[in-house]
mmCIF file of C-alpha atoms in Angstrom:
data_model
loop_
_atom_site.group_PDB
_atom_site.id
_atom_site.type_symbol
_atom_site.label_atom_id
_atom_site.label_comp_id
_atom_site.label_asym_id
_atom_site.label_seq_id
_atom_site.Cartn_x
_atom_site.Cartn_y
_atom_site.Cartn_z
ATOM 1 C CA MET Q 1 -18.124 8.558 -9.600
ATOM 2 C CA SER Q 2 -19.548 6.037 -11.986
ATOM 3 C CA GLY Q 3 -22.835 5.531 -10.133
ATOM 4 C CA LYS Q 4 -23.047 1.734 -10.165
ATOM 5 C CA SER Q 5 -21.103 -0.934 -8.378
ATOM 6 C CA VAL Q 6 -20.834 -4.680 -8.198
ATOM 7 C CA PHE Q 7 -24.200 -6.484 -8.104
ATOM 8 C CA ASN Q 8 -25.626 -3.425 -9.901
ATOM 9 C CA LEU Q 9 -25.883 -1.529 -6.595
ATOM 10 C CA ASP Q 10 -25.757 2.226 -6.405
ATOM 11 C CA GLU Q 11 -22.222 3.082 -5.308
ATOM 12 C CA LYS Q 12 -23.468 5.010 -2.268
ATOM 13 C CA ILE Q 13 -25.350 1.939 -1.046
ATOM 14 C CA ALA Q 14 -22.375 -0.336 -1.702
ATOM 15 C CA GLY Q 15 -20.058 2.137 0.062
ATOM 16 C CA ALA Q 16 -22.322 2.199 3.120
ATOM 17 C CA LEU Q 17 -22.664 -1.604 3.071
ATOM 18 C CA SER Q 18 -18.860 -1.817 3.239
ATOM 19 C CA TYR Q 19 -19.188 -0.735 6.875
ATOM 20 C CA VAL Q 20 -22.233 -2.778 7.961
ATOM 21 C CA LEU Q 21 -20.282 -5.760 9.306
ATOM 22 C CA GLY Q 22 -17.062 -3.866 9.973
ATOM 23 C CA TRP Q 23 -13.907 -5.378 8.542
ATOM 24 C CA ALA Q 24 -15.777 -8.465 7.270
ATOM 25 C CA SER Q 25 -18.027 -6.504 4.900
ATOM 26 C CA GLY Q 26 -15.055 -4.329 3.995
ATOM 27 C CA ILE Q 27 -13.111 -7.394 2.869
ATOM 28 C CA PHE Q 28 -16.143 -8.706 0.973
ATOM 29 C CA PHE Q 29 -16.511 -5.507 -1.057
ATOM 30 C CA LEU Q 30 -12.760 -5.166 -1.490
ATOM 31 C CA ILE Q 31 -12.655 -8.629 -3.084
ATOM 32 C CA THR Q 32 -15.804 -8.322 -5.192
ATOM 33 C CA GLU Q 33 -15.539 -4.706 -6.377
ATOM 34 C CA ARG Q 34 -12.807 -4.296 -8.972
ATOM 35 C CA GLU Q 35 -13.731 -1.054 -10.767
ATOM 36 C CA ASN Q 36 -15.545 1.481 -8.601
ATOM 37 C CA LYS Q 37 -12.973 3.530 -6.679
ATOM 38 C CA PHE Q 38 -15.589 5.062 -4.358
ATOM 39 C CA VAL Q 39 -16.649 1.619 -3.131
ATOM 40 C CA ARG Q 40 -13.071 0.344 -2.983
ATOM 41 C CA PHE Q 41 -12.084 3.372 -0.882
ATOM 42 C CA HIS Q 42 -14.809 2.718 1.684
ATOM 43 C CA ALA Q 43 -14.178 -1.041 1.650
ATOM 44 C CA LEU Q 44 -10.450 -0.633 2.318
ATOM 45 C CA GLN Q 45 -10.992 2.034 4.963
ATOM 46 C CA SER Q 46 -13.563 -0.200 6.690
ATOM 47 C CA THR Q 47 -11.236 -3.201 6.593
ATOM 48 C CA ILE Q 48 -8.285 -1.350 8.115
ATOM 49 C CA TRP Q 49 -10.204 0.814 10.620
ATOM 50 C CA PHE Q 50 -12.458 -1.874 12.051
ATOM 51 C CA GLY Q 51 -9.718 -4.491 11.843
ATOM 52 C CA ALA Q 52 -7.477 -2.285 13.989
ATOM 53 C CA LEU Q 53 -10.309 -1.570 16.439
ATOM 54 C CA SER Q 54 -11.049 -5.306 16.693
ATOM 55 C CA ILE Q 55 -7.423 -6.049 17.492
ATOM 56 C CA LEU Q 56 -7.363 -3.288 20.123
ATOM 57 C CA SER Q 57 -10.551 -4.640 21.629
ATOM 58 C CA VAL Q 58 -9.027 -8.103 22.008
ATOM 59 C CA ILE Q 59 -5.840 -6.666 23.526
ATOM 60 C CA PHE Q 60 -7.773 -4.505 25.997
ATOM 61 C CA GLY Q 61 -9.968 -7.480 26.851
ATOM 62 C CA LEU Q 62 -6.942 -9.598 27.686
ATOM 63 C CA LEU Q 63 -5.135 -6.851 29.599
ATOM 64 C CA LYS Q 64 -8.127 -5.940 31.742
ATOM 65 C CA HIS Q 65 -7.529 -9.148 33.696
ATOM 66 C CA MET Q 66 -4.148 -7.915 34.891
ATOM 67 C CA TRP Q 67 -3.978 -6.983 38.540
ATOM 68 C CA LEU Q 68 -3.013 -3.266 38.781
ATOM 69 C CA VAL Q 69 -3.710 -1.956 35.313
ATOM 70 C CA GLY Q 70 -6.884 -3.944 34.762
ATOM 71 C CA ARG Q 71 -9.254 -1.069 35.477
ATOM 72 C CA LEU Q 72 -7.401 1.233 33.084
ATOM 73 C CA PHE Q 73 -7.589 -1.259 30.239
ATOM 74 C CA GLY Q 74 -11.211 -2.031 31.045
ATOM 75 C CA ALA Q 75 -11.981 1.692 30.716
ATOM 76 C CA LEU Q 76 -9.959 1.943 27.500
ATOM 77 C CA GLY Q 77 -11.889 -1.010 26.120
ATOM 78 C CA TRP Q 78 -15.153 0.782 26.875
ATOM 79 C CA VAL Q 79 -13.899 3.953 25.148
ATOM 80 C CA ALA Q 80 -12.767 1.914 22.137
ATOM 81 C CA GLY Q 81 -16.248 0.385 21.963
ATOM 82 C CA VAL Q 82 -17.897 3.799 21.955
ATOM 83 C CA VAL Q 83 -15.472 5.058 19.286
ATOM 84 C CA CYS Q 84 -16.147 1.948 17.218
ATOM 85 C CA PHE Q 85 -19.931 2.327 17.395
ATOM 86 C CA ALA Q 86 -19.912 6.089 16.721
ATOM 87 C CA SER Q 87 -17.478 5.780 13.809
ATOM 88 C CA TRP Q 88 -19.486 2.870 12.397
ATOM 89 C CA LEU Q 89 -22.667 4.976 12.253
ATOM 90 C CA PHE Q 90 -20.850 8.082 11.003
ATOM 91 C CA LEU Q 91 -18.891 6.329 8.252
ATOM 92 C CA MET Q 92 -21.967 4.500 6.962
ATOM 93 C CA PHE Q 93 -23.876 7.784 6.887
ATOM 94 C CA MET Q 94 -21.094 9.608 5.044
ATOM 95 C CA ALA Q 95 -20.783 6.846 2.417
ATOM 96 C CA PHE Q 96 -24.558 6.752 1.944
ATOM 97 C CA LYS Q 97 -24.480 10.527 1.480
ATOM 98 C CA GLY Q 98 -21.882 10.071 -1.267
ATOM 99 C CA ALA Q 99 -18.956 11.584 0.629
ATOM 100 C CA ARG Q 100 -15.483 10.124 0.541
ATOM 101 C CA TYR Q 101 -14.840 10.934 4.201
ATOM 102 C CA LYS Q 102 -11.273 10.172 5.189
ATOM 103 C CA ILE Q 103 -10.399 9.075 8.707
ATOM 104 C CA PRO Q 104 -7.436 11.294 9.705
ATOM 105 C CA VAL Q 105 -4.066 9.781 8.709
ATOM 106 C CA LEU Q 106 -5.609 6.462 7.606
ATOM 107 C CA GLY Q 107 -7.864 7.987 4.948
ATOM 108 C CA ASP Q 108 -4.993 9.616 3.059
ATOM 109 C CA ALA Q 109 -3.119 6.318 2.783
ATOM 110 C CA VAL Q 110 -6.289 4.503 1.710
ATOM 111 C CA GLU Q 111 -7.067 7.141 -0.900
ATOM 112 C CA GLU Q 112 -3.536 7.004 -2.288
ATOM 113 C CA HIS Q 113 -3.714 3.211 -2.553
ATOM 114 C CA VAL Q 114 -7.134 3.170 -4.236
ATOM 115 C CA ASP Q 115 -6.393 5.977 -6.686
ATOM 116 C CA LYS Q 116 -3.140 4.573 -8.067
#
């Protein structure tokens, strides 16, 4: 780890900030950070993870209005919200701690992309 990031931020702070606004802050740091692989890893992981959860949330929100399966999708939407909030806190904490925590399956692909 090089220690500093774009805007002269400590890389742990920049990594944690990549998660603050979900995929939006992930995209911001992915665009602005060109050198620091630690920050780019967290920015890309944030973009993909929270982007996917946002899409699922919209889908569950639309499907909960269906007649028979509405309650199931309403419950799945609630679970997705809890997973989103818990992962948001956890991932910010891990980045702030300086860990390159990889979300299972997704993290390996992100790491491979950032490290090449």
